Amino acid sequence: MSKKDKKDKKKKDTAAPPKKDAGAPKDKGGKPGGSGGKSGIAWMLWFLFFLVIFLPVYFFKMNTFNLPFTDASEAREAETVGEMVNFHDPLTPYPNEDRIPTKPPVFHWLAAIVSALLNGVSEFSIRFAALLYAAGIALSTFFLAKSMLNGRAAFLSAIVLVSSIVFWNYSSAARVDMALTFFCTTAFLFFYLGFESDKGGYFILSFVCVAFAILAKGPVGLAIPALPIIIFIIAKRAWKTVWREDTILGLIAMVVIVCGYYMIAGNKYGFGEYNNLLMNESIKRVTEPGGLYNDSFMEPWYWFMPKFFGFFMPWSVILPLALIFCFGKGMFSEKGGNLYALLWFLIVFIGFSLIDYKRKAYLIPAIPAASILTGSFLDSVMEDCEGRRAALLSVFSVVYMILGILLFVCAIAFLAPDVYDITIGKLASGRTVKILEQFSSKNSHRNLAEVLAISSVLCITGSVLMLKKKFLAGVISIVMMFVVCTSAASFWIVPILYGSPDNPRTFVRNNIEPNVKEDDFVGFYGNGYDYAVIFYAKRRIPMLGTPEVSYKLDEYRNVYLILAEEDITDLEMNYPRTFELAGDKYRCTKKNLVLMKRKTGI
């Protein structure tokens, strides 16, 4: 061997060994294979493709958009939107000229814009505004998870979000909670982008989003993003990172937007009365529980736990695992994405659990954070299919197996009358009975059985795939089960449950429109006040006490009163032989309403 050959051999022997995973794709955090070998743009395209697949499901859901308002909360917001559009007062509406809106107008502004584009206020236009906010929440969740984690985790987080029951339900509800959640989510997104980069402007956008969150539902719009962000800054010891010029500018912008609106509203409604309303709707719900709403929504501290399990289905089975394992790898890393989402979820969940006044809608701002935690967990499982997380998820997939078997039993029950009588017929009660009574025919039972059977197969398939460590395919199977169930529910069950002809819209069409002329007087009496009736009547209907009725009898020839059925006796005692029924009674927002008219010749 020549000297040159010996020299070349020595160089080869002393050369550094190749780095492990040198050719593996890396995500933004530098983690090999962290996004499943795809770029963030590729996962974004997959998510958009998934939404396109989901569109037919939402078209089924739009079957419910035209259902009449039967819930007082929806009807109240609809009345405010109708006031904005019909009476041309978008900034400071004064619904029915007898009350101040209980919520600021951000949700109503979008609903009014949609109504204007669709040439009129309707159930569809108002609920479609909630769907637009829901789409914004989904996109914000995707980009936030992508910036904190990677493309695949962002894809999974967004899929978990849009296929959760609570998100599905409230994406078509005329409630301000979707507007609040959208602006809180975008505030979290822009803050994190500003935290991760030195580019100016992100913090300003974050503060602007907080301002609109406040204008969506009051002071809670400040508390939800502010508390997790402040604790995150303390945990990361990043005061110098966030204390810069655009932070100050953003704070100024937030104060100007919020104070500017409240100055305009206070000038219109009266500062004392408006401040009292704000105190009642926010602070007093915490400091004086039970006094404001007569204990009607007083619940124990643990009330949200079972509610959230049902709300976040089908992913609430996996969420406890995500919460346990998010304390491990990556929580206190330089990016701190898991810590950020965990603080967001826990502060919202625990904070609302500690107050006595509780409503299910309060959980909605925590859903994007829960989706990110679940998506992060699923991403880590797919990254290490042989790790502890994958093994534990495989064990928990047995829950999906049991669910699939139960769905199959229900499918058999709907096909076999004898089995139906001793299972579903015995166990069902209340609202379930109302649904099942509409499916008494053989064909309807067969249709439901087919839906349940398909859902059962998809659920069991997803469970088996997870047991075989085919986690992405298993997740897709679970999502498809959700698609089948929710499509069937939107097409059949929801219209039956809420589409009864016994509703405020029918009350107005059959009682008020044929009887009450433009020059006649119509008012509410007793417990008859109903927001939905005002919305459908498209006229202002004042609330009257006993003395006011006498004044209207002297002032108008034709006087009509809308009242609850139980108030008829009281009216006849105060005004004997003065009023008579002017139509049929209808069930409107949890009470039976009747229309009474002044008798001819009196």
Coordinates of N, CA and C in Angstrom, one line a residue, residues 363-529:
L363 N -68.0 27.5 29.0 CA -66.9 26.6 28.6 C -66.3 26.8 27.2
I364 N -67.1 27.5 26.4 CA -66.7 27.6 25.0 C -65.3 28.2 24.8
P365 N -64.9 29.3 25.5 CA -63.5 29.8 25.3 C -62.4 28.8 25.7
A366 N -62.7 27.8 26.4 CA -61.7 26.8 26.8 C -61.5 25.7 25.7
I367 N -62.4 25.6 24.7 CA -62.4 24.5 23.7 C -61.2 24.6 22.8
P368 N -60.8 25.8 22.3 CA -59.6 25.8 21.4 C -58.4 25.3 22.2
A369 N -58.2 25.7 23.5 CA -57.1 25.3 24.2 C -57.1 23.8 24.4
A370 N -58.3 23.2 24.8 CA -58.4 21.8 24.9 C -58.1 21.0 23.6
S371 N -58.5 21.6 22.5 CA -58.2 21.0 21.2 C -56.7 21.0 20.9
I372 N -56.0 22.1 21.2 CA -54.6 22.2 21.0 C -53.9 21.1 21.9
L373 N -54.3 21.0 23.1 CA -53.6 20.0 24.0 C -53.9 18.6 23.5
T374 N -55.1 18.3 23.0 CA -55.4 17.0 22.5 C -54.6 16.8 21.2
G375 N -54.6 17.8 20.3 CA -53.8 17.6 19.1 C -52.3 17.4 19.3
S376 N -51.8 18.1 20.3 CA -50.4 18.0 20.7 C -50.1 16.6 21.2
F377 N -51.0 16.0 22.0 CA -50.8 14.7 22.5 C -50.9 13.7 21.4
L378 N -51.9 13.8 20.5 CA -52.0 12.9 19.3 C -50.7 12.9 18.4
D379 N -50.2 14.1 18.3 CA -49.0 14.3 17.5 C -47.8 13.6 18.1
S380 N -47.7 13.7 19.4 CA -46.6 13.1 20.1 C -46.7 11.5 20.0
V381 N -47.9 11.1 20.1 CA -48.2 9.6 20.0 C -47.8 9.1 18.6
M382 N -48.1 9.9 17.5 CA -47.8 9.5 16.2 C -46.3 9.6 16.0
E383 N -45.6 10.5 16.7 CA -44.2 10.6 16.6 C -43.4 9.4 17.2
D384 N -44.0 8.9 18.3 CA -43.3 7.7 18.9 C -44.4 6.7 19.2
C385 N -44.6 5.8 18.1 CA -45.6 4.8 18.2 C -45.4 3.7 19.2
E386 N -44.2 3.6 19.7 CA -43.9 2.6 20.7 C -43.7 3.2 22.1
G387 N -43.9 4.4 22.3 CA -43.7 5.1 23.6 C -44.9 4.8 24.6
R388 N -44.7 5.4 25.8 CA -45.8 5.2 26.8 C -47.1 5.8 26.5
R389 N -47.0 7.0 25.8 CA -48.3 7.6 25.4 C -49.1 6.8 24.4
A390 N -48.4 6.2 23.5 CA -49.0 5.4 22.5 C -49.7 4.1 23.1
A391 N -48.9 3.5 24.1 CA -49.4 2.4 24.8 C -50.7 2.7 25.6
L392 N -50.7 3.8 26.3 CA -51.8 4.2 27.1 C -53.0 4.6 26.2
L393 N -52.7 5.3 25.1 CA -53.8 5.6 24.2 C -54.5 4.3 23.6
S394 N -53.6 3.3 23.4 CA -54.2 2.1 22.9 C -55.1 1.4 23.9
V395 N -54.7 1.5 25.2 CA -55.6 1.0 26.2 C -56.9 1.8 26.3
F396 N -56.8 3.1 26.2 CA -58.0 3.9 26.3 C -58.9 3.8 25.0
S397 N -58.4 3.2 23.9 CA -59.2 3.0 22.7 C -60.3 2.0 23.0
V398 N -60.1 1.2 24.1 CA -61.2 0.3 24.4 C -62.5 1.0 24.7
V399 N -62.4 2.2 25.2 CA -63.6 3.0 25.4 C -64.3 3.2 24.1
Y400 N -63.6 3.5 23.1 CA -64.3 3.7 21.8 C -64.9 2.4 21.3
M401 N -64.2 1.3 21.6 CA -64.7 -0.1 21.3 C -66.1 -0.3 22.0
I402 N -66.1 0.1 23.3 CA -67.4 -0.1 24.0 C -68.5 0.8 23.5
L403 N -68.1 2.0 23.1 CA -69.1 3.0 22.5 C -69.6 2.4 21.2
G404 N -68.7 1.8 20.4 CA -69.2 1.3 19.1 C -70.1 0.1 19.3
I405 N -69.9 -0.7 20.3 CA -70.8 -1.9 20.6 C -72.1 -1.4 21.1
L406 N -72.1 -0.3 21.9 CA -73.4 0.2 22.4 C -74.2 0.8 21.2
L407 N -73.5 1.5 20.3 CA -74.2 2.0 19.1 C -74.8 0.8 18.3
F408 N -74.1 -0.3 18.2 CA -74.6 -1.4 17.4 C -75.8 -2.0 18.1
V409 N -75.8 -2.1 19.4 CA -77.0 -2.6 20.2 C -78.2 -1.7 19.9
C410 N -78.0 -0.4 19.9 CA -79.1 0.5 19.6 C -79.6 0.3 18.2
A411 N -78.7 0.1 17.2 CA -79.1 -0.2 15.9 C -80.0 -1.4 15.8
I412 N -79.7 -2.5 16.5 CA -80.5 -3.7 16.5 C -81.8 -3.4 17.2
A413 N -81.8 -2.6 18.2 CA -83.0 -2.3 19.0 C -84.0 -1.5 18.1
F414 N -83.6 -0.7 17.2 CA -84.5 0.0 16.3 C -85.1 -0.9 15.2
L415 N -84.4 -2.0 14.9 CA -84.9 -2.9 13.9 C -85.8 -3.9 14.5
A416 N -85.6 -4.3 15.8 CA -86.4 -5.3 16.4 C -87.4 -4.7 17.4
P417 N -88.7 -4.7 17.2 CA -89.6 -4.0 18.1 C -89.6 -4.6 19.5
D418 N -89.4 -5.9 19.7 CA -89.3 -6.4 21.0 C -88.1 -5.9 21.8
V419 N -87.0 -5.9 21.1 CA -85.8 -5.4 21.8 C -85.9 -3.9 22.1
Y420 N -86.5 -3.2 21.2 CA -86.7 -1.7 21.4 C -87.6 -1.5 22.6
D421 N -88.6 -2.2 22.8 CA -89.5 -2.0 24.0 C -88.8 -2.2 25.3
I422 N -87.9 -3.2 25.3 CA -87.2 -3.5 26.6 C -85.9 -2.8 26.8
T423 N -85.4 -2.1 25.8 CA -84.2 -1.3 26.0 C -84.5 0.2 25.9
I424 N -84.5 0.7 24.6 CA -84.6 2.1 24.4 C -86.0 2.6 25.0
G425 N -87.0 1.9 24.7 CA -88.4 2.3 25.1 C -88.5 2.4 26.6
K426 N -87.7 1.6 27.4 CA -87.8 1.7 28.9 C -86.8 2.7 29.4
L427 N -85.7 2.9 28.8 CA -84.6 3.8 29.3 C -84.9 5.3 28.9
A428 N -85.5 5.5 27.7 CA -85.7 6.8 27.3 C -86.7 7.6 28.1
S429 N -86.4 8.9 28.3 CA -87.3 9.7 29.0 C -87.2 11.2 28.6
G430 N -88.2 12.0 28.9 CA -88.1 13.4 28.6 C -87.9 13.7 27.2
R431 N -86.9 14.5 26.8 CA -86.7 15.0 25.5 C -86.4 13.8 24.5
T432 N -85.8 12.7 25.0 CA -85.5 11.6 24.2 C -86.8 11.0 23.7
V433 N -87.8 10.9 24.6 CA -89.1 10.3 24.2 C -89.7 11.2 23.1
K434 N -89.6 12.5 23.2 CA -90.2 13.4 22.2 C -89.6 13.1 20.8
I435 N -88.3 12.8 20.8 CA -87.6 12.5 19.6 C -88.1 11.2 19.0
L436 N -88.1 10.2 19.9 CA -88.4 8.8 19.4 C -89.9 8.7 19.0
E437 N -90.8 9.5 19.6 CA -92.2 9.4 19.1 C -92.3 9.8 17.7
Q438 N -91.4 10.7 17.2 CA -91.5 11.1 15.8 C -90.9 10.0 14.8
F439 N -90.3 9.0 15.3 CA -89.8 7.9 14.5 C -90.5 6.6 14.7
S440 N -91.8 6.7 14.9 CA -92.6 5.5 15.2 C -92.8 4.6 14.0
S441 N -92.6 5.1 12.8 CA -92.8 4.3 11.6 C -91.6 3.4 11.4
K442 N -91.9 2.3 10.6 CA -90.9 1.3 10.4 C -89.7 1.8 9.6
N443 N -90.0 2.7 8.6 CA -89.0 3.2 7.7 C -88.1 4.2 8.5
S444 N -88.6 5.0 9.4 CA -87.8 5.9 10.2 C -86.9 5.1 11.2
H445 N -87.4 4.0 11.7 CA -86.6 3.2 12.6 C -85.5 2.6 11.8
R446 N -85.8 2.2 10.5 CA -84.7 1.6 9.7 C -83.7 2.6 9.4
N447 N -84.1 3.9 9.1 CA -83.1 4.9 8.8 C -82.2 5.2 10.0
L448 N -82.8 5.2 11.2 CA -81.9 5.5 12.4 C -81.0 4.3 12.6
A449 N -81.5 3.1 12.4 CA -80.7 1.9 12.6 C -79.5 1.9 11.7
E450 N -79.7 2.3 10.4 CA -78.6 2.4 9.5 C -77.6 3.4 9.9
V451 N -78.0 4.6 10.4 CA -77.0 5.6 10.9 C -76.3 5.0 12.1
L452 N -76.9 4.4 13.0 CA -76.3 3.9 14.2 C -75.3 2.7 13.8
A453 N -75.7 1.9 12.8 CA -74.8 0.8 12.4 C -73.6 1.3 11.8
I454 N -73.7 2.3 10.9 CA -72.5 2.9 10.3 C -71.6 3.6 11.3
S455 N -72.2 4.3 12.2 CA -71.4 4.9 13.3 C -70.7 3.9 14.1
S456 N -71.4 2.8 14.4 CA -70.8 1.7 15.2 C -69.6 1.1 14.5
V457 N -69.7 0.9 13.2 CA -68.6 0.3 12.4 C -67.4 1.2 12.4
L458 N -67.7 2.5 12.2 CA -66.6 3.5 12.2 C -65.9 3.6 13.6
C459 N -66.7 3.6 14.6 CA -66.2 3.7 16.0 C -65.3 2.5 16.3
I460 N -65.8 1.3 16.0 CA -65.0 0.1 16.3 C -63.8 0.0 15.4
T461 N -63.9 0.5 14.1 CA -62.8 0.5 13.3 C -61.7 1.4 13.8
G462 N -62.1 2.6 14.3 CA -61.1 3.5 14.9 C -60.5 2.9 16.1
S463 N -61.2 2.2 16.9 CA -60.6 1.6 18.1 C -59.6 0.5 17.7
V464 N -59.9 -0.3 16.7 CA -59.0 -1.3 16.3 C -57.8 -0.7 15.7
L465 N -57.9 0.3 14.9 CA -56.7 1.0 14.3 C -55.8 1.5 15.3
M466 N -56.4 2.1 16.4 CA -55.6 2.6 17.5 C -54.9 1.5 18.2
L467 N -55.5 0.4 18.4 CA -54.9 -0.7 19.1 C -53.7 -1.3 18.2
K468 N -53.9 -1.1 16.9 CA -52.8 -1.6 16.0 C -51.8 -0.4 15.8
K469 N -51.9 0.7 16.5 CA -51.0 1.8 16.5 C -51.0 2.5 15.1
K470 N -52.2 2.4 14.4 CA -52.4 3.2 13.3 C -53.3 4.5 13.7
F471 N -52.6 5.4 14.4 CA -53.3 6.4 15.1 C -54.0 7.4 14.2
L472 N -53.3 7.9 13.2 CA -53.9 8.9 12.3 C -55.1 8.3 11.6
A473 N -55.1 7.1 11.1 CA -56.2 6.4 10.5 C -57.3 6.2 11.6
G474 N -57.0 5.9 12.8 CA -58.0 5.8 13.9 C -58.7 7.1 14.2
V475 N -57.9 8.2 14.2 CA -58.5 9.5 14.4 C -59.5 9.9 13.3
I476 N -59.1 9.6 12.1 CA -60.0 9.9 10.9 C -61.3 9.1 11.0
S477 N -61.2 7.8 11.5 CA -62.4 7.0 11.6 C -63.3 7.6 12.7
I478 N -62.7 8.1 13.8 CA -63.6 8.7 14.8 C -64.2 9.9 14.3
V479 N -63.5 10.7 13.5 CA -64.0 12.0 13.0 C -65.2 11.6 12.0
M480 N -65.0 10.6 11.2 CA -66.1 10.2 10.3 C -67.3 9.7 11.0
M481 N -67.1 9.1 12.2 CA -68.3 8.7 13.0 C -69.0 9.9 13.4
F482 N -68.3 11.0 13.8 CA -68.9 12.2 14.2 C -69.7 12.8 13.0
V483 N -69.1 12.8 11.8 CA -69.7 13.3 10.6 C -71.0 12.7 10.4
V484 N -71.1 11.3 10.4 CA -72.3 10.6 10.2 C -73.4 10.9 11.2
C485 N -73.0 10.9 12.5 CA -74.0 11.2 13.6 C -74.5 12.6 13.5
T486 N -73.6 13.6 13.3 CA -74.1 14.9 13.3 C -74.9 15.3 12.1
S487 N -74.5 14.7 11.0 CA -75.3 14.9 9.7 C -76.8 14.4 9.9
A488 N -76.9 13.2 10.5 CA -78.2 12.6 10.7 C -79.0 13.4 11.7
A489 N -78.3 13.9 12.8 CA -79.0 14.7 13.8 C -79.5 16.0 13.2
S490 N -78.6 16.7 12.4 CA -79.0 17.9 11.8 C -80.2 17.8 10.8
F491 N -80.2 16.6 10.1 CA -81.2 16.4 9.1 C -82.5 16.0 9.6
W492 N -82.5 15.2 10.7 CA -83.7 14.6 11.3 C -84.1 15.1 12.6
I493 N -83.1 14.9 13.6 CA -83.5 15.0 15.0 C -83.7 16.5 15.4
V494 N -82.8 17.4 15.0 CA -82.9 18.8 15.5 C -84.2 19.4 14.9
P495 N -84.5 19.3 13.6 CA -85.8 19.9 13.2 C -87.0 19.4 13.9
I496 N -87.0 18.1 14.3 CA -88.1 17.5 15.0 C -88.2 18.1 16.4
L497 N -87.0 18.2 17.1 CA -86.9 18.7 18.4 C -87.3 20.2 18.6
Y498 N -86.8 21.0 17.6 CA -87.0 22.4 17.8 C -87.9 23.0 16.7
G499 N -88.3 22.2 15.8 CA -89.1 22.7 14.7 C -90.6 22.5 14.8
S500 N -91.1 22.4 16.0 CA -92.5 22.2 16.3 C -93.3 23.5 15.8
P501 N -94.5 23.3 15.3 CA -95.3 24.5 14.9 C -95.7 25.3 16.1
D502 N -95.5 24.8 17.3 CA -95.9 25.5 18.5 C -94.7 26.4 18.9
N503 N -94.6 27.6 18.3 CA -93.4 28.4 18.5 C -93.7 29.9 18.3
P504 N -92.8 30.8 18.7 CA -93.1 32.2 18.7 C -93.4 32.7 17.2
R505 N -92.7 32.2 16.2 CA -93.0 32.6 14.9 C -94.4 32.3 14.4
T506 N -94.9 31.1 14.8 CA -96.3 30.8 14.4 C -97.3 31.6 15.2
F507 N -96.9 31.9 16.4 CA -97.8 32.7 17.3 C -98.0 34.1 16.6
V508 N -97.0 34.7 16.1 CA -97.1 36.0 15.4 C -97.8 35.9 14.1
R509 N -97.5 34.8 13.3 CA -98.2 34.7 12.0 C -99.7 34.4 12.2
N510 N -100.1 33.6 13.1 CA -101.5 33.2 13.2 C -102.3 34.1 14.2
N511 N -101.7 34.8 15.1 CA -102.4 35.6 16.0 C -102.3 37.1 15.8
I512 N -101.0 37.6 15.7 CA -100.8 39.0 15.7 C -101.1 39.5 14.3
E513 N -100.4 38.9 13.3 CA -100.5 39.5 11.9 C -102.0 39.6 11.4
P514 N -102.8 38.5 11.6 CA -104.2 38.7 11.1 C -105.1 39.6 11.9
N515 N -104.8 39.9 13.1 CA -105.7 40.7 14.0 C -105.2 42.1 14.2
V516 N -103.9 42.3 14.5 CA -103.4 43.6 14.9 C -103.0 44.4 13.7
K517 N -103.7 45.6 13.5 CA -103.4 46.5 12.5 C -102.3 47.5 12.9
E518 N -101.8 48.2 12.0 CA -100.6 49.1 12.2 C -101.0 50.1 13.3
D519 N -102.2 50.6 13.3 CA -102.6 51.7 14.2 C -103.2 51.1 15.5
D520 N -103.3 49.8 15.6 CA -103.7 49.3 16.9 C -102.6 49.2 17.9
F521 N -103.0 49.1 19.2 CA -102.0 49.0 20.2 C -101.9 47.5 20.7
V522 N -100.6 47.1 20.8 CA -100.4 45.7 21.3 C -99.3 45.8 22.4
G523 N -99.4 45.2 23.5 CA -98.4 45.2 24.6 C -98.4 43.9 25.3
F524 N -97.3 43.7 26.1 CA -97.2 42.6 27.0 C -97.8 42.9 28.3
Y525 N -98.3 41.8 29.0 CA -98.9 41.9 30.3 C -98.4 40.7 31.1
G526 N -98.2 41.0 32.4 CA -97.8 39.9 33.3 C -96.5 39.3 33.0
N527 N -96.5 38.0 32.8 CA -95.2 37.2 32.4 C -95.1 36.9 30.9
G528 N -95.8 37.8 30.1 CA -95.8 37.5 28.7 C -94.7 38.0 27.9
Y529 N -93.8 38.8 28.5 CA -92.7 39.4 27.7 C -91.9 38.3 27.0

